[in-house]
PDB file of C-alpha atoms in Angstrom:
ATOM      1  CA  MET N  27      98.057  89.320 104.503  1.00 35.00           C
ATOM      2  CA  THR N  28     100.842  86.861 105.456  1.00 35.00           C
ATOM      3  CA  GLU N  29     104.593  88.013 105.664  1.00 39.00           C
ATOM      4  CA  THR N  30     105.446  85.412 102.593  1.00 38.00           C
ATOM      5  CA  SER N  31     102.341  87.030 100.560  1.00 59.00           C
ATOM      6  CA  ALA N  32     103.764  90.537 101.595  1.00 56.00           C
ATOM      7  CA  ASP N  33     107.088  89.778 100.470  1.00 59.00           C
ATOM      8  CA  THR N  34     105.851  88.404  97.293  1.00 73.00           C
ATOM      9  CA  ALA N  35     103.620  91.406  96.575  1.00 71.00           C
ATOM     10  CA  GLY N  36     106.576  93.591  97.188  1.00 73.00           C
ATOM     11  CA  GLN N  37     108.666  91.686  94.846  1.00 77.00           C
ATOM     12  CA  LEU N  38     106.212  91.873  92.152  1.00 72.00           C
ATOM     13  CA  ARG N  39     105.705  95.609  92.675  1.00 73.00           C
ATOM     14  CA  GLU N  40     109.479  96.102  92.092  1.00 76.00           C
ATOM     15  CA  ASP N  41     109.570  93.742  89.096  1.00 74.00           C
ATOM     16  CA  VAL N  42     106.564  95.875  87.478  1.00 70.00           C
ATOM     17  CA  ARG N  43     108.502  99.244  88.357  1.00 72.00           C
ATOM     18  CA  ALA N  44     111.922  97.725  86.721  1.00 73.00           C
ATOM     19  CA  TYR N  45     110.204  96.291  83.743  1.00 69.00           C
ATOM     20  CA  TYR N  46     108.409  99.724  82.817  1.00 69.00           C
ATOM     21  CA  ARG N  47     111.358 101.752  83.693  1.00 69.00           C
ATOM     22  CA  ALA N  48     113.389  99.825  81.219  1.00 69.00           C
ATOM     23  CA  LYS N  49     110.561 100.179  78.717  1.00 66.00           C
ATOM     24  CA  ALA N  50     110.736 103.933  79.126  1.00 64.00           C
ATOM     25  CA  ALA N  51     114.373 103.898  78.633  1.00 65.00           C
ATOM     26  CA  GLU N  52     113.979 101.865  75.487  1.00 65.00           C
ATOM     27  CA  ALA N  53     111.541 104.610  74.158  1.00 62.00           C
ATOM     28  CA  GLU N  54     113.861 107.379  75.075  1.00 59.00           C
ATOM     29  CA  SER N  55     116.684 105.823  72.967  1.00 52.00           C
ATOM     30  CA  GLY N  56     114.256 105.770  70.100  1.00 48.00           C
ATOM     31  CA  GLY N  57     113.248 101.998  69.883  1.00 43.00           C
ATOM     32  CA  ALA N  58     109.956 100.634  70.024  1.00 40.00           C
ATOM     33  CA  CYS N  59     108.903  99.046  73.384  1.00 38.00           C
ATOM     34  CA  CYS N  60     105.822  97.211  72.781  1.00 42.00           C
ATOM     35  CA  SER N  61     105.393  93.962  74.763  1.00 47.00           C
ATOM     36  CA  PRO N  62     104.952  91.110  74.904  1.00 49.00           C
ATOM     37  CA  ASP N  63     103.695  90.405  71.365  1.00 54.00           C
ATOM     38  CA  PRO N  64     104.197  93.143  68.811  1.00 51.00           C
ATOM     39  CA  ASP N  65     101.209  91.603  66.733  1.00 54.00           C
ATOM     40  CA  THR N  66      98.964  92.282  69.682  1.00 56.00           C
ATOM     41  CA  PHE N  67     100.301  94.887  71.916  1.00 60.00           C
ATOM     42  CA  GLY N  68     101.634  98.279  71.440  1.00 57.00           C
ATOM     43  CA  PRO N  69     101.342 100.289  68.125  1.00 58.00           C
ATOM     44  CA  ALA N  70      99.556  97.387  66.321  1.00 57.00           C
ATOM     45  CA  ALA N  71      96.418  98.611  68.201  1.00 58.00           C
ATOM     46  CA  TYR N  72      96.316 101.840  66.579  1.00 61.00           C
ATOM     47  CA  SER N  73      95.929 101.440  62.937  1.00 60.00           C
ATOM     48  CA  GLY N  74      95.342 104.547  61.183  1.00 60.00           C
ATOM     49  CA  ILE N  75      97.013 106.762  63.767  1.00 61.00           C
ATOM     50  CA  GLY N  76      99.287 109.174  61.904  1.00 53.00           C
ATOM     51  CA  PRO N  77     101.680 112.141  62.792  1.00 52.00           C
ATOM     52  CA  ASP N  78      98.872 114.449  62.679  1.00 60.00           C
ATOM     53  CA  SER N  79      97.277 112.667  65.589  1.00 60.00           C
ATOM     54  CA  ALA N  80     100.333 112.025  67.924  1.00 59.00           C
ATOM     55  CA  PRO N  81     104.128 112.088  67.698  1.00 52.00           C
ATOM     56  CA  GLY N  82     105.698 109.018  66.350  1.00 56.00           C
ATOM     57  CA  SER N  83     107.544 108.696  69.596  1.00 55.00           C
ATOM     58  CA  ALA N  84     104.450 108.510  71.531  1.00 57.00           C
ATOM     59  CA  LEU N  85     102.930 105.531  69.267  1.00 55.00           C
ATOM     60  CA  LEU N  86     106.354 103.628  69.286  1.00 56.00           C
ATOM     61  CA  ALA N  87     106.168 104.038  73.219  1.00 54.00           C
ATOM     62  CA  SER N  88     102.936 102.360  73.587  1.00 60.00           C
ATOM     63  CA  LEU N  89     102.539  99.326  75.662  1.00 62.00           C
ATOM     64  CA  GLY N  90      98.975  98.889  75.595  1.00 64.00           C
ATOM     65  CA  CYS N  91      96.553  96.184  74.158  1.00 71.00           C
ATOM     66  CA  GLY N  92      93.984  98.415  72.606  1.00 70.00           C
ATOM     67  CA  ASN N  93      92.788 101.934  71.759  1.00 75.00           C
ATOM     68  CA  PRO N  94      90.642 103.135  74.932  1.00 77.00           C
ATOM     69  CA  SER N  95      90.232 106.612  73.582  1.00 76.00           C
ATOM     70  CA  ALA N  96      88.139 105.085  70.721  1.00 78.00           C
ATOM     71  CA  VAL N  97      86.544 102.562  73.052  1.00 82.00           C
ATOM     72  CA  ALA N  98      85.206 105.091  75.442  1.00 85.00           C
ATOM     73  CA  GLU N  99      83.582 107.110  72.498  1.00 88.00           C
ATOM     74  CA  LEU N 100      84.925 110.554  73.873  1.00 94.00           C
ATOM     75  CA  ARG N 101      83.002 113.614  73.284  1.00 95.00           C
ATOM     76  CA  GLU N 102      83.925 117.263  73.108  1.00 97.00           C
ATOM     77  CA  GLY N 103      84.108 119.136  76.527  1.00 98.00           C
ATOM     78  CA  GLU N 104      84.571 116.009  78.659  1.00 98.00           C
ATOM     79  CA  THR N 105      87.141 115.534  81.416  1.00 98.00           C
ATOM     80  CA  VAL N 106      89.040 112.162  81.154  1.00 98.00           C
ATOM     81  CA  LEU N 107      91.224 110.270  83.280  1.00 98.00           C
ATOM     82  CA  ASP N 108      93.921 107.752  81.902  1.00 96.00           C
ATOM     83  CA  LEU N 109      94.853 105.292  84.508  1.00 96.00           C
ATOM     84  CA  GLY N 110      98.558 104.377  83.684  1.00 92.00           C
ATOM     85  CA  SER N 111      99.225 106.896  81.075  1.00 91.00           C
ATOM     86  CA  GLY N 112     102.664 105.612  80.124  1.00 87.00           C
ATOM     87  CA  GLY N 113     104.361 107.519  77.274  1.00 87.00           C
ATOM     88  CA  GLY N 114     101.282 109.669  76.741  1.00 89.00           C
ATOM     89  CA  LEU N 115      99.780 108.394  73.640  1.00 89.00           C
ATOM     90  CA  ASP N 116      96.129 107.770  74.996  1.00 90.00           C
ATOM     91  CA  VAL N 117      96.253 111.139  76.652  1.00 94.00           C
ATOM     92  CA  ILE N 118      97.188 112.840  73.586  1.00 92.00           C
ATOM     93  CA  LEU N 119      94.502 111.083  71.481  1.00 91.00           C
ATOM     94  CA  SER N 120      91.960 111.816  74.169  1.00 93.00           C
ATOM     95  CA  ALA N 121      92.858 115.483  74.515  1.00 95.00           C
ATOM     96  CA  ARG N 122      92.131 115.800  70.590  1.00 93.00           C
ATOM     97  CA  ARG N 123      88.795 113.967  71.037  1.00 93.00           C
ATOM     98  CA  VAL N 124      87.462 116.128  73.900  1.00 96.00           C
ATOM     99  CA  GLY N 125      88.894 119.589  72.306  1.00 96.00           C
ATOM    100  CA  PRO N 126      89.808 122.495  73.812  1.00 95.00           C
ATOM    101  CA  ASP N 127      86.945 122.847  76.175  1.00 97.00           C
ATOM    102  CA  GLY N 128      87.782 119.469  77.591  1.00 98.00           C
ATOM    103  CA  LEU N 129      90.480 118.252  80.040  1.00 98.00           C
ATOM    104  CA  VAL N 130      92.557 114.953  80.203  1.00 98.00           C
ATOM    105  CA  PHE N 131      94.383 113.860  83.358  1.00 98.00           C
ATOM    106  CA  GLY N 132      97.138 111.272  82.912  1.00 97.00           C
ATOM    107  CA  LEU N 133      98.014 109.135  85.941  1.00 97.00           C
ATOM    108  CA  ASP N 134     101.290 107.250  86.163  1.00 94.00           C
ATOM    109  CA  PHE N 135     103.584 105.967  89.004  1.00 92.00           C
ATOM    110  CA  LEU N 136     107.081 106.151  87.376  1.00 90.00           C
ATOM    111  CA  GLU N 137     108.786 109.622  86.948  1.00 90.00           C
ATOM    112  CA  GLU N 138     110.328 108.187  83.896  1.00 88.00           C
ATOM    113  CA  MET N 139     107.229 107.473  82.077  1.00 87.00           C
ATOM    114  CA  LEU N 140     105.823 110.851  83.142  1.00 93.00           C
ATOM    115  CA  ALA N 141     108.892 112.537  81.846  1.00 91.00           C
ATOM    116  CA  LEU N 142     108.498 110.791  78.420  1.00 88.00           C
ATOM    117  CA  ALA N 143     104.840 111.692  78.162  1.00 91.00           C
ATOM    118  CA  GLY N 144     105.632 115.311  79.147  1.00 94.00           C
ATOM    119  CA  ARG N 145     108.014 115.436  75.923  1.00 90.00           C
ATOM    120  CA  ASN N 146     105.608 113.754  73.716  1.00 89.00           C
ATOM    121  CA  ILE N 147     102.615 116.149  74.983  1.00 93.00           C
ATOM    122  CA  ALA N 148     104.977 119.038  74.283  1.00 93.00           C
ATOM    123  CA  ASP N 149     105.866 117.954  70.659  1.00 90.00           C
ATOM    124  CA  ALA N 150     102.037 117.413  70.068  1.00 90.00           C
ATOM    125  CA  GLU N 151     101.229 120.848  71.217  1.00 92.00           C
ATOM    126  CA  MET N 152      98.529 120.015  73.721  1.00 92.00           C
ATOM    127  CA  ASP N 153      97.605 122.334  76.351  1.00 95.00           C
ATOM    128  CA  ASN N 154      94.354 120.484  77.842  1.00 97.00           C
ATOM    129  CA  ILE N 155      96.274 117.608  79.624  1.00 97.00           C
ATOM    130  CA  VAL N 156      97.545 117.467  83.259  1.00 98.00           C
ATOM    131  CA  LEU N 157      99.971 114.805  84.107  1.00 98.00           C
ATOM    132  CA  LEU N 158      99.768 113.311  87.625  1.00 97.00           C
ATOM    133  CA  LYS N 159     102.204 111.268  89.648  1.00 96.00           C
ATOM    134  CA  GLY N 160     100.336 108.476  91.909  1.00 96.00           C
ATOM    135  CA  THR N 161      98.948 105.055  91.904  1.00 95.00           C
ATOM    136  CA  ILE N 162      95.679 103.677  90.370  1.00 96.00           C
ATOM    137  CA  GLU N 163      94.804 102.319  93.804  1.00 96.00           C
ATOM    138  CA  ALA N 164      94.804 105.893  95.206  1.00 97.00           C
ATOM    139  CA  ILE N 165      93.783 108.454  92.414  1.00 98.00           C
ATOM    140  CA  PRO N 166      94.999 111.893  93.709  1.00 97.00           C
ATOM    141  CA  LEU N 167      91.644 113.491  92.400  1.00 98.00           C
ATOM    142  CA  PRO N 168      88.680 114.651  94.356  1.00 98.00           C
ATOM    143  CA  ALA N 169      85.373 112.542  94.136  1.00 98.00           C
ATOM    144  CA  GLY N 170      83.099 113.146  91.145  1.00 97.00           C
ATOM    145  CA  THR N 171      86.017 114.754  89.094  1.00 96.00           C
ATOM    146  CA  VAL N 172      85.857 113.052  85.631  1.00 98.00           C
ATOM    147  CA  ASP N 173      83.250 112.097  83.085  1.00 98.00           C
ATOM    148  CA  VAL N 174      85.193 109.012  81.757  1.00 97.00           C
ATOM    149  CA  ILE N 175      88.000 106.801  82.932  1.00 98.00           C
ATOM    150  CA  ILE N 176      90.180 104.886  80.253  1.00 96.00           C
ATOM    151  CA  SER N 177      93.081 102.716  80.752  1.00 94.00           C
ATOM    152  CA  ASN N 178      95.275 100.609  78.626  1.00 91.00           C
ATOM    153  CA  CYS N 179      96.495  97.173  79.838  1.00 88.00           C
ATOM    154  CA  VAL N 180      97.265  98.436  83.258  1.00 91.00           C
ATOM    155  CA  ILE N 181      94.395  97.067  85.655  1.00 93.00           C
ATOM    156  CA  ASN N 182      95.857  93.672  85.344  1.00 91.00           C
ATOM    157  CA  LEU N 183      99.131  94.766  86.897  1.00 89.00           C
ATOM    158  CA  SER N 184      97.535  95.930  90.068  1.00 93.00           C
ATOM    159  CA  LEU N 185      98.013  93.937  93.267  1.00 91.00           C
ATOM    160  CA  ASP N 186      94.923  95.473  94.928  1.00 94.00           C
ATOM    161  CA  LYS N 187      92.192  95.480  92.075  1.00 96.00           C
ATOM    162  CA  PRO N 188      89.225  96.071  94.550  1.00 97.00           C
ATOM    163  CA  ALA N 189      91.011  99.339  95.613  1.00 97.00           C
ATOM    164  CA  VAL N 190      91.293 100.209  91.834  1.00 97.00           C
ATOM    165  CA  PHE N 191      87.625  99.849  91.191  1.00 98.00           C
ATOM    166  CA  ALA N 192      86.666 101.538  94.250  1.00 98.00           C
ATOM    167  CA  GLU N 193      88.746 104.522  93.130  1.00 98.00           C
ATOM    168  CA  MET N 194      87.221 104.465  89.736  1.00 98.00           C
ATOM    169  CA  ALA N 195      83.748 104.700  91.210  1.00 98.00           C
ATOM    170  CA  ARG N 196      84.758 107.365  93.578  1.00 98.00           C
ATOM    171  CA  VAL N 197      86.214 109.761  90.987  1.00 98.00           C
ATOM    172  CA  LEU N 198      83.597 109.400  88.370  1.00 98.00           C
ATOM    173  CA  ALA N 199      80.992 111.830  88.121  1.00 97.00           C
ATOM    174  CA  SER N 200      77.163 110.764  88.402  1.00 97.00           C
ATOM    175  CA  GLY N 201      76.525 109.215  84.780  1.00 96.00           C
ATOM    176  CA  GLY N 202      80.231 108.817  84.013  1.00 97.00           C
ATOM    177  CA  ARG N 203      81.647 105.731  82.168  1.00 97.00           C
ATOM    178  CA  ILE N 204      84.778 103.729  81.850  1.00 97.00           C
ATOM    179  CA  GLY N 205      86.199 102.370  78.495  1.00 96.00           C
ATOM    180  CA  ILE N 206      89.072 100.231  79.226  1.00 94.00           C
ATOM    181  CA  SER N 207      91.489  97.948  77.199  1.00 91.00           C
ATOM    182  CA  ASP N 208      92.861  95.142  79.181  1.00 93.00           C
ATOM    183  CA  VAL N 209      93.955  91.356  79.001  1.00 93.00           C
ATOM    184  CA  VAL N 210      91.321  89.352  80.446  1.00 96.00           C
ATOM    185  CA  ALA N 211      91.141  85.568  81.303  1.00 96.00           C
ATOM    186  CA  GLU N 212      88.393  83.196  80.240  1.00 96.00           C
ATOM    187  CA  ASP N 213      86.410  82.048  83.249  1.00 97.00           C
ATOM    188  CA  ARG N 214      87.724  78.261  83.021  1.00 97.00           C
ATOM    189  CA  LEU N 215      91.320  79.419  83.920  1.00 95.00           C
ATOM    190  CA  SER N 216      92.348  79.379  87.558  1.00 95.00           C
ATOM    191  CA  ALA N 217      94.827  81.916  88.912  1.00 92.00           C
ATOM    192  CA  ALA N 218      97.693  79.374  88.712  1.00 94.00           C
ATOM    193  CA  GLN N 219      96.920  78.618  85.110  1.00 95.00           C
ATOM    194  CA  ARG N 220      96.897  82.271  84.172  1.00 93.00           C
ATOM    195  CA  ALA N 221     100.407  82.450  85.806  1.00 91.00           C
ATOM    196  CA  GLU N 222     101.564  79.528  83.843  1.00 93.00           C
ATOM    197  CA  ARG N 223     100.929  81.503  80.446  1.00 91.00           C
ATOM    198  CA  GLY N 224     102.953  84.516  81.127  1.00 87.00           C
ATOM    199  CA  GLY N 225     104.523  86.934  83.812  1.00 84.00           C
ATOM    200  CA  HIS N 226     102.913  89.492  85.989  1.00 83.00           C
ATOM    201  CA  SER N 227     104.835  92.534  84.342  1.00 77.00           C
ATOM    202  CA  GLN N 228     103.820  91.064  80.846  1.00 79.00           C
ATOM    203  CA  CYS N 229     100.193  91.512  81.435  1.00 80.00           C
ATOM    204  CA  ILE N 230      99.268  87.890  81.690  1.00 87.00           C
ATOM    205  CA  ALA N 231      99.624  86.424  85.470  1.00 87.00           C
ATOM    206  CA  GLY N 232      97.551  89.370  87.009  1.00 90.00           C
ATOM    207  CA  ALA N 233      94.603  89.318  84.566  1.00 94.00           C
ATOM    208  CA  LEU N 234      91.184  88.995  85.801  1.00 96.00           C
ATOM    209  CA  SER N 235      88.760  86.689  84.386  1.00 96.00           C
ATOM    210  CA  VAL N 236      85.450  87.839  82.794  1.00 97.00           C
ATOM    211  CA  CYS N 237      83.407  86.964  85.876  1.00 97.00           C
ATOM    212  CA  GLU N 238      85.844  88.681  88.218  1.00 97.00           C
ATOM    213  CA  TYR N 239      85.867  91.873  86.287  1.00 97.00           C
ATOM    214  CA  LYS N 240      82.165  91.910  86.165  1.00 97.00           C
ATOM    215  CA  GLU N 241      81.784  91.342  90.034  1.00 97.00           C
ATOM    216  CA  LEU N 242      84.322  93.905  90.962  1.00 97.00           C
ATOM    217  CA  LEU N 243      82.685  96.501  88.797  1.00 97.00           C
ATOM    218  CA  SER N 244      79.270  95.699  90.434  1.00 96.00           C
ATOM    219  CA  ALA N 245      80.648  95.631  93.908  1.00 97.00           C
ATOM    220  CA  VAL N 246      81.516  99.335  93.549  1.00 97.00           C
ATOM    221  CA  GLY N 247      78.012 100.138  91.839  1.00 96.00           C
ATOM    222  CA  LEU N 248      78.950 100.338  88.372  1.00 97.00           C
ATOM    223  CA  LYS N 249      76.365  99.219  85.939  1.00 96.00           C
ATOM    224  CA  ASP N 250      75.815  97.781  82.402  1.00 96.00           C
ATOM    225  CA  SER N 251      79.037  95.910  82.405  1.00 96.00           C
ATOM    226  CA  GLU N 252      80.395  94.328  79.399  1.00 96.00           C
ATOM    227  CA  VAL N 253      83.502  92.435  78.649  1.00 96.00           C
ATOM    228  CA  VAL N 254      84.163  91.796  74.925  1.00 95.00           C
ATOM    229  CA  PHE N 255      87.000  89.741  73.668  1.00 95.00           C
ATOM    230  CA  THR N 256      88.954  91.315  70.639  1.00 91.00           C
ATOM    231  CA  GLN N 257      92.118  89.272  70.170  1.00 89.00           C
ATOM    232  CA  GLU N 258      93.891  86.161  71.691  1.00 91.00           C
ATOM    233  CA  ALA N 259      97.025  86.984  73.858  1.00 88.00           C
ATOM    234  CA  ALA N 260      97.717  83.567  75.057  1.00 89.00           C
ATOM    235  CA  ASP N 261      95.739  80.413  75.556  1.00 94.00           C
ATOM    236  CA  GLY N 262      92.586  81.007  77.322  1.00 95.00           C
ATOM    237  CA  LEU N 263      93.634  84.876  77.669  1.00 94.00           C
ATOM    238  CA  HIS N 264      92.624  87.770  75.436  1.00 94.00           C
ATOM    239  CA  THR N 265      92.720  91.490  74.800  1.00 91.00           C
ATOM    240  CA  ALA N 266      89.275  92.831  75.606  1.00 93.00           C
ATOM    241  CA  VAL N 267      87.129  95.824  75.719  1.00 94.00           C
ATOM    242  CA  ILE N 268      85.526  96.627  79.109  1.00 96.00           C
ATOM    243  CA  ARG N 269      82.721  99.234  79.498  1.00 96.00           C
ATOM    244  CA  ALA N 270      80.445 100.234  82.405  1.00 97.00           C
ATOM    245  CA  ARG N 271      78.812 103.268  83.765  1.00 97.00           C
ATOM    246  CA  LYS N 272      78.299 104.947  87.081  1.00 97.00           C
ATOM    247  CA  PRO N 273      74.515 105.259  87.719  1.00 96.00           C
ATOM    248  CA  VAL N 274      72.952 108.790  88.244  1.00 92.00           C
ATOM    249  CA  GLN N 275      71.650 109.638  91.552  1.00 80.00           C
ATOM    250  CA  ASN N 276      68.578 107.507  92.688  1.00 74.00           C
ATOM    251  CA  GLU N 277      68.656 105.182  89.253  1.00 72.00           C
ATOM    252  CA  ALA N 278      66.982 101.978  90.233  1.00 64.00           C
ATOM    253  CA  ALA N 279      68.572  98.657  89.241  1.00 55.00           C
ATOM    254  CA  ALA N 280      66.984  96.925  86.149  1.00 55.00           C
ATOM    255  CA  PRO N 281      65.325  93.729  86.589  1.00 48.00           C
ATOM    256  CA  GLY N 282      67.725  91.042  86.656  1.00 51.00           C
ATOM    257  CA  GLU N 283      70.676  93.277  86.774  1.00 61.00           C
ATOM    258  CA  CYS N 284      73.671  92.385  88.636  1.00 65.00           C
ATOM    259  CA  THR N 285      73.424  94.265  92.108  1.00 57.00           C
ATOM    260  CA  PRO N 286      76.397  95.598  94.095  1.00 57.00           C
ATOM    261  CA  GLY N 287      78.127  92.740  95.948  1.00 55.00           C
ATOM    262  CA  GLY N 288      75.982  90.189  94.004  1.00 57.00           C
ATOM    263  CA  SER N 289      77.139  87.728  91.610  1.00 64.00           C
ATOM    264  CA  CYS N 290      77.409  88.517  87.999  1.00 67.00           C
ATOM    265  CA  CYS N 291      78.192  85.075  86.746  1.00 70.00           C
TER     266      CYS N 291
END
C-alpha cells in the first residue's frame, strides 16, 4: 500500500467512525437514524416487526438494508454471529429465533453502538446475547465457533474485504452458513462509477459487485454462493441477499462449481 492510499484508508475509517457515532447519538436522542434512503434502508426493511419482537428504539436505530435474521433462516439452538451489530435489532431478532438453547454474538467496533445495543437488549429482556467489541476483519472468536453468520449492510464498509471473508470462513463451523444483507453493484460498474453514486459511509462507494462477492466467497472455500438483488439503492446498485455455506469436511466440489481461487463469473 502506498503512503497516499494508506492516508486515504485512514481517512475513510475515521469518516465511518464519525458517521456511525453520529447515528448512535441520534438514536440515543430518540430520533430515527436510517440512512441514506428511509424507503430502502433502516426500519423499512422490517415490515411486521412489532414491540413484542424488539423494542421500538432498536427498530428506529436500524441502519441496515434488509432483515438478515430472516434471510439466514435461523433455527432453534443455533449459535449466530452478527457482524456489525449496531443498535442491536438483528441480535435481538436472532436471539428470539434461536431460542433459549441458542446463542447470539453481536460484534461492533464502536463503544457508542455497543452501549446502545446493550440498553435495547436489556429492554428486550434477552439473556442469550453476548456483545463483543472488535472489527469484522479480526473477529474475536475461536475457529469453528458459530453455525450462522449474519450481517446487515456492513461488509461494504470494510477496507479489507478479503480479510473479512477469511475471518467468516474461519469462525464458521463445518456445514455453517452465511445469510447477509448488503448493497451490491451490478458487474458493469467500475469502482470509480460506484463512488460517483454515493459515499463510502453511506454504503455505496465500497459496495462489491456480484462477481467480486462470489469470487471472495469462493476464495475462502465457501460454497453454493448466491447474490439476489432485492431493491434499487442507486443507479446500478441494489440491496441484496447473499447466501453461502461452509462445506463439511472432505466434501467434494460439484461439477462446474466455482472452486477456491477460481473465477465465478
